[in-house]
């Protein structure tokens, strides 16, 4: 094989990995949100949280099936979701954190929704048409998600003393996981340069401004920016992911290779 | 004078019911009618909501992403049905909070079927096929119930339930055509859910406390035993079609009646579960109570914020 073909193959695999990573973000967060079913503070919110979960699971399906197609090795969306272990998962760590209480869930969701609105707005411009098409669908959902989560941050921050303390603590606890939203490695950088991937570091300023303005309005402090935990895109996860996968993958592991 | 007025209203009500007109929230209605329809709607609403738990037990473990998405959507529909039904019940002046409080005190009931555990993935098939199937048979007849808001809620709900029933049957179909292990899962689920599904129609007509009066008021349109027979007649061929065996040695086609004969329900089990001693009664209620308690601070914050906002806009308007 000549070097040009080699390079094309390498690039194809990078796009596959990129799509899988985006699918992993969606699936792990969708999984977490789905855990709220029958556990939300009231029925309308139960419905809303599982609806958002469904949007993320839908995205995961689109990203994985695109990755499977682009790879051309016969892997289905389910093979990708159900047959990889912790170290092969590439989601950003913030997505896999446990749901905690309603404040933890909403703080995480708000930070991700702000990020997603920026991210998918840019991904719509990708030269990769499939990624751009997925983004065009996702952006509509994310704008709606953000309207909801922003409203909740204001309600909880400026609600009662207890809700204020809970949501402030939730932001403090999750803050260290936000840094890696804006960090990329060499391979992703090369996809950015080709106009395929989103320049995530460039999203940071707007994200900070938006988050800070909502936190201010919600009478909350923006947490201290010092501590950070990273590694999701390199497959270095929290201990929580293993349990998530054990549950997610139970059927495919216990009864391998069957149609459902 | 007052007595005459009461009599006139009663006659008006009776005539409406006789003419198949709907009773609307502002219409006069007998005290017992109001009580009965409220009890029935609250029980139905609670059933939708508690019914989310056994299926919710499999959301995170669904075998494929597509199945997971369908299951999530189905459970959302159930939450939506709970909302319509609570709203329909609220037309009679009882708040959702009061209905939930009555549920937590054990004063209000929900369908007993949800007190059985969802043990395997095949149970998602059996619940959709049998439990939703039985619910539809009942709900189709309730589309013509005499209380307007309840009837309209049923019409809306029936449309979605038939999709639920089909997706459940489709899960069973795939399992029944799958590996030996999958087929065994499907058969086991049918074995466990068949009799509880038949129990969903309630006691025999002769023993049903509310049937006669409810039929007279056209709240209930068909008797428990007739609905149960209808369900058996439609479901047995569906089982045969996918090669599963009904767990009833007495089941056979009766040419003379034009219906299936079937064995006797274990009524001891039925009354045990109804009275709170089924496998999951305590778990289901405890789960609902915990979610309600865990969410109290969120609801308080929401109200506090709303009050602050109202005070702010009042100030800026002044």
Coordinates of C-alpha atoms in Angstrom, one line a residue:
Chain A
X1 CA 0.0 0.0 0.0
X2 CA 1.4 3.4 -0.9
X3 CA 1.8 6.1 1.7
X4 CA -1.2 8.2 0.4
X5 CA -3.5 5.3 0.8
X6 CA -2.1 4.6 4.2
X7 CA -2.8 8.2 5.2
X8 CA -6.3 8.0 3.9
X9 CA -7.0 4.9 6.0
X10 CA -5.5 6.5 9.0
X11 CA -7.7 9.5 8.5
X12 CA -10.8 7.3 8.1
X13 CA -10.0 5.6 11.3
X14 CA -9.6 9.0 13.0
X15 CA -13.1 10.0 11.9
X16 CA -14.5 6.6 13.1
X17 CA -12.9 7.2 16.5
X18 CA -14.2 10.7 16.6
X19 CA -17.7 9.6 15.8
X20 CA -17.4 6.9 18.5
X21 CA -16.2 9.4 21.1
X22 CA -19.2 11.7 20.4
X23 CA -21.5 8.6 20.6
X24 CA -19.9 7.7 23.9
X25 CA -20.6 11.2 25.3
X26 CA -24.2 10.9 24.2
X27 CA -24.7 7.3 25.4
X28 CA -23.2 7.7 28.9
X29 CA -25.1 10.9 29.6
X30 CA -28.3 9.4 28.1
X31 CA -27.8 6.4 30.3
X32 CA -27.4 8.5 33.4
X33 CA -30.5 10.6 32.6
X34 CA -32.5 7.5 32.0
X35 CA -31.8 6.5 35.6
X36 CA -34.2 9.3 36.7
X37 CA -37.2 7.3 35.4
X38 CA -39.7 7.0 38.3
X39 CA -37.3 9.0 40.5
X40 CA -37.9 12.6 39.6
X41 CA -39.3 15.2 42.0
X42 CA -42.6 15.2 40.2
X43 CA -44.3 13.6 37.2
X44 CA -43.8 16.3 34.6
X45 CA -40.1 16.4 35.4
X46 CA -39.8 12.6 35.2
X47 CA -41.2 12.9 31.7
X48 CA -38.9 15.7 30.8
X49 CA -35.7 14.0 32.1
X50 CA -36.4 10.8 30.3
X51 CA -37.2 12.8 27.2
X52 CA -33.8 14.4 27.3
X53 CA -32.3 11.0 27.9
X54 CA -34.0 9.7 24.8
X55 CA -32.5 12.6 22.7
X56 CA -29.0 11.6 23.9
X57 CA -29.6 7.9 23.2
X58 CA -30.8 8.8 19.7
X59 CA -27.6 10.8 19.1
X60 CA -25.5 7.8 20.2
X61 CA -27.3 5.6 17.7
X62 CA -26.6 8.1 14.9
X63 CA -22.9 8.5 15.8
X64 CA -22.3 4.8 16.2
X65 CA -24.1 3.7 13.1
X66 CA -22.1 6.3 11.1
X67 CA -18.9 5.1 12.8
X68 CA -19.8 1.5 11.9
X69 CA -20.5 2.4 8.3
X70 CA -17.4 4.6 7.8
X71 CA -15.2 1.9 9.3
X72 CA -16.7 -0.7 7.0
X73 CA -15.7 -3.7 9.2
X74 CA -19.3 -4.8 9.8
X75 CA -19.7 -3.4 13.3
X76 CA -23.3 -2.3 14.1
X77 CA -24.3 0.5 16.5
X78 CA -24.9 -2.1 19.1
X79 CA -21.6 -3.8 18.7
X80 CA -19.9 -0.5 19.3
X81 CA -22.1 0.3 22.3
X82 CA -22.2 -3.1 24.0
X83 CA -18.9 -4.8 23.2
X84 CA -16.3 -2.4 24.3
X85 CA -14.9 -2.3 27.8
X86 CA -14.0 0.7 30.0
X87 CA -10.6 1.5 28.4
X88 CA -12.1 1.6 24.9
X89 CA -14.8 4.1 25.9
X90 CA -13.9 7.6 24.9
X91 CA -16.5 9.8 26.5
X92 CA -15.7 13.0 28.4
X93 CA -15.7 12.1 32.1
X94 CA -18.4 14.6 33.1
X95 CA -20.9 12.5 31.1
X96 CA -20.3 9.3 33.1
X97 CA -20.6 10.7 36.6
X98 CA -23.4 9.3 38.7
X99 CA -26.7 11.3 38.8
X100 CA -26.3 12.3 42.5
X101 CA -29.3 14.3 43.6
X102 CA -31.4 16.6 41.4
X103 CA -28.9 19.4 41.9
X104 CA -26.0 17.3 40.7
X105 CA -27.9 16.2 37.7
X106 CA -29.0 19.7 36.7
X107 CA -25.6 21.3 37.3
X108 CA -23.9 18.8 35.0
X109 CA -26.7 19.1 32.5
X110 CA -26.5 22.8 32.4
X111 CA -22.8 22.9 31.9
X112 CA -23.1 20.3 29.1
X113 CA -26.0 22.0 27.5
X114 CA -24.1 25.2 27.2
X115 CA -21.2 23.3 25.8
X116 CA -23.4 21.3 23.4
X117 CA -25.1 24.4 21.9
X118 CA -21.7 25.7 21.1
X119 CA -20.4 22.4 19.9
X120 CA -23.2 21.4 17.6
X121 CA -23.5 24.9 16.2
X122 CA -19.9 24.4 15.0
X123 CA -20.3 20.7 14.0
X124 CA -23.1 21.7 11.6
X125 CA -20.3 23.4 9.6
X126 CA -18.2 20.2 9.4
X127 CA -17.1 19.2 5.9
X128 CA -18.1 15.7 6.9
X129 CA -21.7 15.8 5.7
X130 CA -23.0 13.0 8.0
X131 CA -21.5 14.7 11.1
X132 CA -23.0 18.0 10.0
X133 CA -26.4 16.3 9.5
X134 CA -26.4 14.7 13.0
X135 CA -25.4 18.1 14.4
X136 CA -28.3 19.8 12.6
X137 CA -30.7 17.6 14.5
X138 CA -28.9 17.7 17.8
X139 CA -28.6 21.5 17.9
X140 CA -32.4 21.9 18.0
X141 CA -32.6 19.4 20.9
X142 CA -29.7 21.1 22.8
X143 CA -31.2 24.5 22.5
X144 CA -34.3 23.2 24.2
X145 CA -32.3 21.3 26.8
X146 CA -30.5 24.5 27.6
X147 CA -33.6 26.5 28.1
X148 CA -34.8 23.9 30.5
X149 CA -31.6 23.4 32.5
X150 CA -30.9 27.2 32.6
X151 CA -34.3 27.7 34.1
X152 CA -33.6 25.0 36.7
X153 CA -30.3 26.6 37.7
X154 CA -32.1 29.9 38.4
X155 CA -34.9 28.2 40.3
X156 CA -32.5 26.2 42.5
X157 CA -29.9 29.0 42.9
X158 CA -32.5 31.6 43.7
X159 CA -35.1 29.3 45.3
X160 CA -34.7 28.3 49.0
X161 CA -31.6 28.3 51.2
X162 CA -31.4 24.6 50.9
X163 CA -31.7 24.5 47.1
X164 CA -29.1 27.3 46.8
X165 CA -26.6 25.3 49.0
X166 CA -27.3 22.1 47.1
X167 CA -26.8 23.5 43.6
X168 CA -23.7 25.5 44.7
X169 CA -22.2 22.3 46.1
X170 CA -23.1 20.5 42.9
X171 CA -21.3 23.1 40.7
X172 CA -18.3 23.0 43.0
X173 CA -18.2 19.2 42.8
X174 CA -18.5 18.9 39.0
X175 CA -16.3 21.9 38.1
X176 CA -13.1 20.0 37.8
X177 CA -14.5 17.8 35.0
X178 CA -15.3 20.8 32.8
X179 CA -11.7 21.5 31.7
X180 CA -11.3 18.6 29.4
X181 CA -14.4 19.7 27.4
X182 CA -12.0 22.2 25.8
X183 CA -8.8 20.1 25.4
X184 CA -7.9 18.1 22.3
X185 CA -5.0 15.8 21.3
X186 CA -2.9 15.8 18.2
X187 CA -5.3 13.5 16.2
X188 CA -8.3 15.6 17.0
X189 CA -6.3 18.7 16.1
X190 CA -5.6 17.3 12.7
X191 CA -9.3 16.7 12.2
X192 CA -10.0 20.3 13.3
X193 CA -7.5 21.5 10.7
X194 CA -9.3 19.5 8.0
X195 CA -12.6 21.1 8.9
X196 CA -14.0 17.8 10.1
X197 CA -14.0 18.2 13.9
X198 CA -15.0 21.1 16.1
X199 CA -12.3 23.3 17.5
X200 CA -13.3 22.7 21.1
X201 CA -10.6 25.0 22.7
X202 CA -12.2 27.8 20.8
X203 CA -15.6 27.2 22.5
X204 CA -14.2 28.0 25.9
X205 CA -14.6 31.8 26.1
X206 CA -18.3 31.8 25.1
X207 CA -19.0 28.9 27.4
X208 CA -17.4 30.6 30.4
X209 CA -19.3 33.8 29.6
X210 CA -22.6 32.1 29.3
X211 CA -22.1 29.9 32.4
X212 CA -21.0 32.8 34.5
X213 CA -23.9 35.0 33.5
X214 CA -26.5 32.4 34.4
X215 CA -24.7 31.6 37.7
X216 CA -24.7 35.3 38.6
X217 CA -28.3 35.6 37.9
X218 CA -28.9 32.5 40.0
X219 CA -27.0 34.1 42.9
X220 CA -24.3 31.4 42.6
X221 CA -20.5 31.7 42.7
X222 CA -18.5 30.4 39.8
X223 CA -16.4 27.7 41.3
X224 CA -12.6 27.9 41.7
X225 CA -10.9 26.9 38.4
X226 CA -7.9 25.2 39.8
X227 CA -8.6 21.5 40.2
X228 CA -9.2 19.4 37.1
X229 CA -9.5 15.7 36.2
X230 CA -9.1 14.6 32.6
X231 CA -8.6 11.5 30.5
X232 CA -12.0 10.5 29.0
X233 CA -10.9 10.8 25.4
X234 CA -7.8 8.7 26.2
X235 CA -10.0 6.0 27.9
X236 CA -8.9 6.9 31.4
X237 CA -12.2 6.9 33.2
X238 CA -13.6 7.3 36.7
X239 CA -14.5 4.1 38.6
X240 CA -18.1 4.8 37.9
X241 CA -18.0 3.9 34.2
X242 CA -17.3 0.2 34.8
X243 CA -20.6 -0.2 36.7
X244 CA -22.5 1.8 34.1
X245 CA -21.1 -0.6 31.4
X246 CA -21.8 -3.6 33.5
X247 CA -25.5 -2.6 33.6
X248 CA -25.7 -1.3 30.0
X249 CA -24.0 -4.4 28.5
X250 CA -25.5 -7.1 30.7
X251 CA -27.7 -8.7 28.1
X252 CA -25.2 -8.7 25.3
X253 CA -22.5 -10.1 27.6
X254 CA -24.8 -12.8 29.2
X255 CA -26.4 -13.8 25.8
X256 CA -23.8 -13.0 23.2
X257 CA -24.5 -12.8 19.5
X258 CA -28.3 -12.9 19.5
X259 CA -31.0 -10.8 17.9
X260 CA -33.3 -8.9 20.3
Chain B
X1 CA -89.2 21.8 47.8
X2 CA -85.5 20.8 48.2
X3 CA -86.4 17.2 47.9
X4 CA -88.3 17.9 44.7
X5 CA -85.3 19.8 43.3
X6 CA -83.1 16.9 44.2
X7 CA -85.4 14.5 42.4
X8 CA -85.5 16.7 39.3
X9 CA -81.7 16.7 39.2
X10 CA -81.5 13.0 39.7
X11 CA -84.0 12.4 36.8
X12 CA -82.0 14.8 34.6
X13 CA -78.8 12.9 35.4
X14 CA -80.5 9.5 34.8
X15 CA -81.8 10.7 31.5
X16 CA -78.4 11.9 30.4
X17 CA -76.9 8.6 31.2
X18 CA -79.7 6.7 29.5
X19 CA -79.2 8.8 26.3
X20 CA -75.5 8.1 26.2
X21 CA -74.7 11.7 26.9
X22 CA -71.5 12.5 28.9
X23 CA -71.6 13.8 32.4
X24 CA -69.4 16.9 32.6
X25 CA -67.5 18.3 35.6
X26 CA -70.0 21.1 36.3
X27 CA -73.1 18.9 35.9
X28 CA -74.9 17.8 38.9
X29 CA -74.1 14.1 39.8
X30 CA -75.1 11.8 42.6
X31 CA -72.6 11.8 45.5
X32 CA -71.8 8.1 45.0
X33 CA -71.3 8.5 41.3
X34 CA -68.7 11.3 42.0
X35 CA -67.0 9.2 44.6
X36 CA -66.9 6.1 42.3
X37 CA -65.6 7.9 39.2
X38 CA -63.0 9.7 41.3
X39 CA -61.9 6.4 42.9
X40 CA -61.6 4.8 39.5
X41 CA -59.7 7.6 37.8
X42 CA -57.3 8.0 40.7
X43 CA -56.7 4.3 40.7
X44 CA -56.1 4.4 37.0
X45 CA -53.7 7.3 37.2
X46 CA -51.7 5.7 40.0
X47 CA -51.6 2.5 38.0
X48 CA -50.0 4.3 35.0
X49 CA -47.4 5.8 37.4
X50 CA -46.6 2.8 39.5
X51 CA -46.6 0.8 36.3
X52 CA -43.5 2.7 35.2
X53 CA -41.4 1.0 37.8
X54 CA -41.3 -2.6 36.6
X55 CA -40.5 -1.5 33.1
X56 CA -38.1 1.2 34.4
X57 CA -36.2 -1.7 36.0
X58 CA -35.0 -2.6 32.5
X59 CA -34.2 0.7 30.9
X60 CA -30.5 0.7 31.7
X61 CA -30.2 -3.0 30.8
X62 CA -32.2 -3.1 27.5
X63 CA -30.3 -5.4 25.1
X64 CA -30.0 -3.0 22.2
X65 CA -30.1 0.8 21.8
X66 CA -33.2 0.6 19.7
X67 CA -35.0 -1.5 22.4
X68 CA -33.8 1.0 25.0
X69 CA -35.2 4.0 23.1
X70 CA -38.5 2.2 22.5
X71 CA -38.8 1.3 26.2
X72 CA -38.0 4.8 27.3
X73 CA -40.6 6.2 25.0
X74 CA -43.2 3.8 26.2
X75 CA -42.5 4.6 29.8
X76 CA -42.8 8.3 28.9
X77 CA -46.2 7.6 27.4
X78 CA -47.2 6.0 30.7
X79 CA -46.1 9.1 32.6
X80 CA -48.2 11.1 30.1
X81 CA -51.2 8.9 30.7
X82 CA -50.8 9.4 34.4
X83 CA -50.9 13.2 33.8
X84 CA -54.1 13.1 31.7
X85 CA -55.8 10.9 34.2
X86 CA -54.7 13.0 37.2
X87 CA -56.1 16.0 35.3
X88 CA -59.3 14.2 34.5
X89 CA -59.6 13.3 38.2
X90 CA -58.8 16.9 39.3
X91 CA -62.0 18.1 37.4
X92 CA -63.8 16.7 40.4
X93 CA -62.0 18.9 42.8
X94 CA -59.4 16.6 44.3
X95 CA -55.8 17.7 43.8
X96 CA -53.0 15.4 42.5
X97 CA -51.2 16.0 45.9
X98 CA -54.3 14.7 47.7
X99 CA -54.5 11.6 45.5
X100 CA -50.8 10.9 45.9
X101 CA -51.1 11.3 49.7
X102 CA -54.0 8.8 49.7
X103 CA -51.8 6.4 47.6
X104 CA -49.0 6.7 50.2
X105 CA -51.4 6.1 53.1
X106 CA -52.6 2.9 51.3
X107 CA -56.1 4.4 50.9
X108 CA -55.9 4.6 47.1
X109 CA -55.0 1.6 45.1
X110 CA -53.3 0.9 41.8
X111 CA -53.5 -2.1 39.5
X112 CA -52.2 -5.2 41.4
X113 CA -50.3 -6.5 38.3
X114 CA -47.5 -4.1 39.0
X115 CA -46.8 -5.9 42.3
X116 CA -45.1 -8.6 40.3
X117 CA -41.4 -8.4 39.6
X118 CA -39.9 -7.8 36.1
X119 CA -37.1 -10.4 36.3
X120 CA -35.8 -10.8 32.8
X121 CA -35.8 -8.9 29.5
X122 CA -38.6 -11.2 28.3
X123 CA -40.8 -9.6 31.0
X124 CA -40.7 -6.4 28.9
X125 CA -42.3 -8.4 26.1
X126 CA -44.8 -10.1 28.4
X127 CA -45.8 -6.8 30.1
X128 CA -46.4 -5.1 26.8
X129 CA -48.2 -8.0 25.2
X130 CA -50.3 -9.2 28.1
X131 CA -50.5 -6.4 30.6
X132 CA -51.1 -3.6 28.1
X133 CA -53.2 -6.0 26.1
X134 CA -55.5 -6.6 29.0
X135 CA -55.5 -2.9 29.8
X136 CA -56.6 -2.1 26.3
X137 CA -59.5 -4.5 26.4
X138 CA -60.7 -2.7 29.5
X139 CA -59.9 0.8 28.2
X140 CA -61.6 0.3 24.9
X141 CA -64.8 -0.3 26.7
X142 CA -64.1 2.7 28.9
X143 CA -64.0 5.0 25.9
X144 CA -67.8 5.0 26.3
X145 CA -67.8 5.6 30.0
X146 CA -70.3 8.2 31.1
X147 CA -68.0 10.7 32.7
X148 CA -66.8 13.0 29.9
X149 CA -63.2 13.8 31.0
X150 CA -62.5 10.1 31.7
X151 CA -64.0 9.0 28.4
X152 CA -61.9 11.5 26.5
X153 CA -58.7 10.5 28.4
X154 CA -59.4 6.9 27.5
X155 CA -59.8 7.7 23.8
X156 CA -56.4 9.4 23.8
X157 CA -54.7 6.7 25.8
X158 CA -56.1 3.8 23.7
X159 CA -54.3 5.1 20.7
X160 CA -50.9 4.8 22.4
X161 CA -51.6 1.6 24.2
X162 CA -52.1 -0.4 21.0
X163 CA -48.6 0.6 20.0
X164 CA -47.4 -0.6 23.4
X165 CA -49.1 -3.9 23.0
X166 CA -47.6 -4.4 19.6
X167 CA -44.1 -3.6 20.7
X168 CA -44.5 -6.1 23.6
X169 CA -45.7 -8.8 21.3
X170 CA -42.8 -8.0 18.9
X171 CA -40.3 -8.5 21.7
X172 CA -41.9 -11.9 22.4
X173 CA -41.9 -12.8 18.7
X174 CA -38.2 -12.2 18.3
X175 CA -37.5 -14.2 21.5
X176 CA -39.8 -17.1 20.4
X177 CA -38.0 -17.3 17.1
X178 CA -34.6 -16.9 18.6
X179 CA -32.2 -19.4 20.3
X180 CA -33.4 -22.1 22.7
X181 CA -32.4 -19.9 25.6
X182 CA -34.4 -17.0 24.3
X183 CA -37.4 -19.1 23.7
X184 CA -37.2 -20.4 27.2
X185 CA -37.0 -16.7 28.5
X186 CA -40.2 -16.0 26.5
X187 CA -42.0 -19.0 27.8
X188 CA -41.0 -18.4 31.4
X189 CA -42.3 -14.8 31.1
X190 CA -45.6 -16.0 29.7
X191 CA -45.9 -18.5 32.5
X192 CA -45.4 -15.9 35.2
X193 CA -47.5 -13.1 33.7
X194 CA -50.5 -15.0 32.2
X195 CA -52.5 -15.6 35.4
X196 CA -51.8 -12.1 36.9
X197 CA -53.0 -10.6 33.6
X198 CA -56.3 -12.5 33.9
X199 CA -56.6 -11.2 37.4
X200 CA -56.4 -7.6 36.1
X201 CA -60.1 -7.9 35.2
X202 CA -61.0 -8.2 38.8
X203 CA -63.2 -10.7 40.7
X204 CA -66.0 -12.7 39.1
X205 CA -69.1 -10.5 38.4
X206 CA -71.0 -12.1 41.2
X207 CA -68.3 -11.1 43.7
X208 CA -67.5 -7.7 42.3
X209 CA -68.5 -5.0 44.9
X210 CA -68.9 -2.1 42.5
X211 CA -69.9 -3.7 39.2
X212 CA -73.7 -3.5 39.4
X213 CA -73.9 0.2 40.3
X214 CA -71.1 1.1 37.9
X215 CA -72.8 -0.6 35.1
X216 CA -76.1 1.2 35.9
X217 CA -74.2 4.5 35.8
X218 CA -72.5 3.4 32.6
X219 CA -69.2 4.1 34.2
X220 CA -68.3 0.6 33.5
X221 CA -69.6 -0.7 30.2
X222 CA -68.9 -4.4 30.3
X223 CA -68.5 -6.8 33.2
X224 CA -65.3 -8.2 34.5
X225 CA -65.9 -11.8 33.2
X226 CA -66.9 -10.6 29.7
X227 CA -63.8 -8.5 29.4
X228 CA -61.6 -11.3 30.7
X229 CA -63.2 -13.7 28.1
X230 CA -62.5 -11.2 25.4
X231 CA -58.9 -11.0 26.4
X232 CA -58.4 -14.8 26.5
X233 CA -60.1 -15.2 23.1
X234 CA -57.8 -12.7 21.5
X235 CA -54.6 -13.7 23.2
X236 CA -54.6 -17.5 22.9
X237 CA -54.2 -17.4 19.1
X238 CA -51.4 -14.9 19.4
X239 CA -49.5 -17.2 21.7
X240 CA -50.1 -20.1 19.3
X241 CA -48.9 -18.0 16.4
X242 CA -45.4 -17.6 18.0
X243 CA -45.3 -21.1 19.3
X244 CA -45.7 -20.4 23.1
X245 CA -47.8 -22.5 25.3
X246 CA -50.4 -21.1 27.7
X247 CA -49.7 -22.2 31.3
X248 CA -53.3 -23.5 31.7
X249 CA -54.1 -27.3 31.3
X250 CA -57.8 -26.5 31.2
X251 CA -57.6 -24.1 28.3
X252 CA -59.5 -25.4 25.3
X253 CA -61.8 -24.0 22.5
X254 CA -65.4 -24.5 23.2
X255 CA -67.2 -24.8 19.9
X256 CA -70.7 -24.4 21.5
X257 CA -69.9 -21.2 23.3
X258 CA -67.6 -19.8 20.5
X259 CA -65.1 -19.0 23.2
X260 CA -62.1 -20.5 25.0
X261 CA -62.8 -22.3 28.3
X262 CA -60.1 -21.7 30.8
X263 CA -59.0 -22.7 34.3
X264 CA -59.9 -21.0 37.5
X265 CA -57.8 -18.1 38.7
X266 CA -56.0 -18.6 42.1
X267 CA -58.3 -16.2 44.0
X268 CA -56.3 -16.6 47.2
X269 CA -53.3 -15.1 45.4
X270 CA -55.5 -12.4 43.9
X271 CA -56.7 -11.3 47.3
X272 CA -53.3 -11.5 48.8
X273 CA -51.8 -9.2 46.2
X274 CA -54.8 -6.8 46.3
X275 CA -54.5 -6.6 50.1
X276 CA -50.9 -5.6 49.9
X277 CA -49.0 -8.9 50.2
X278 CA -47.8 -9.4 46.7
X279 CA -44.1 -9.8 45.9
X280 CA -43.5 -6.1 45.3
X281 CA -46.3 -4.1 47.0
X282 CA -44.0 -2.7 49.6
X283 CA -41.2 -2.0 47.2
X284 CA -43.4 -0.1 44.7
X285 CA -44.9 2.1 47.3
X286 CA -41.6 2.7 49.1
X287 CA -40.1 3.7 45.8
X288 CA -42.8 6.2 45.1
X289 CA -42.7 7.6 48.6
X290 CA -38.9 8.0 48.4
X291 CA -39.0 9.8 45.1
X292 CA -41.6 12.1 46.5
X293 CA -39.6 12.8 49.6
X294 CA -36.3 13.2 47.8
X295 CA -37.9 15.8 45.5
X296 CA -39.5 17.9 48.2
X297 CA -36.7 20.4 48.3
X298 CA -36.9 20.8 44.5
X299 CA -40.6 21.5 44.5
X300 CA -40.1 23.9 47.4
X301 CA -37.4 25.7 45.5
X302 CA -39.6 25.9 42.4
X303 CA -42.4 27.5 44.4
X304 CA -40.1 29.9 46.3
X305 CA -38.5 31.0 43.0
X306 CA -41.9 31.5 41.4
X307 CA -43.1 33.7 44.3
X308 CA -39.9 35.8 44.2
X309 CA -40.4 36.3 40.4
X310 CA -44.0 37.3 41.0
X311 CA -43.0 39.7 43.7
X312 CA -40.4 41.2 41.4
X313 CA -42.7 41.7 38.5
X314 CA -45.3 43.2 40.8
X315 CA -42.7 45.6 42.1
X316 CA -41.6 46.6 38.6
X317 CA -45.2 47.1 37.6
X318 CA -45.9 49.3 40.6

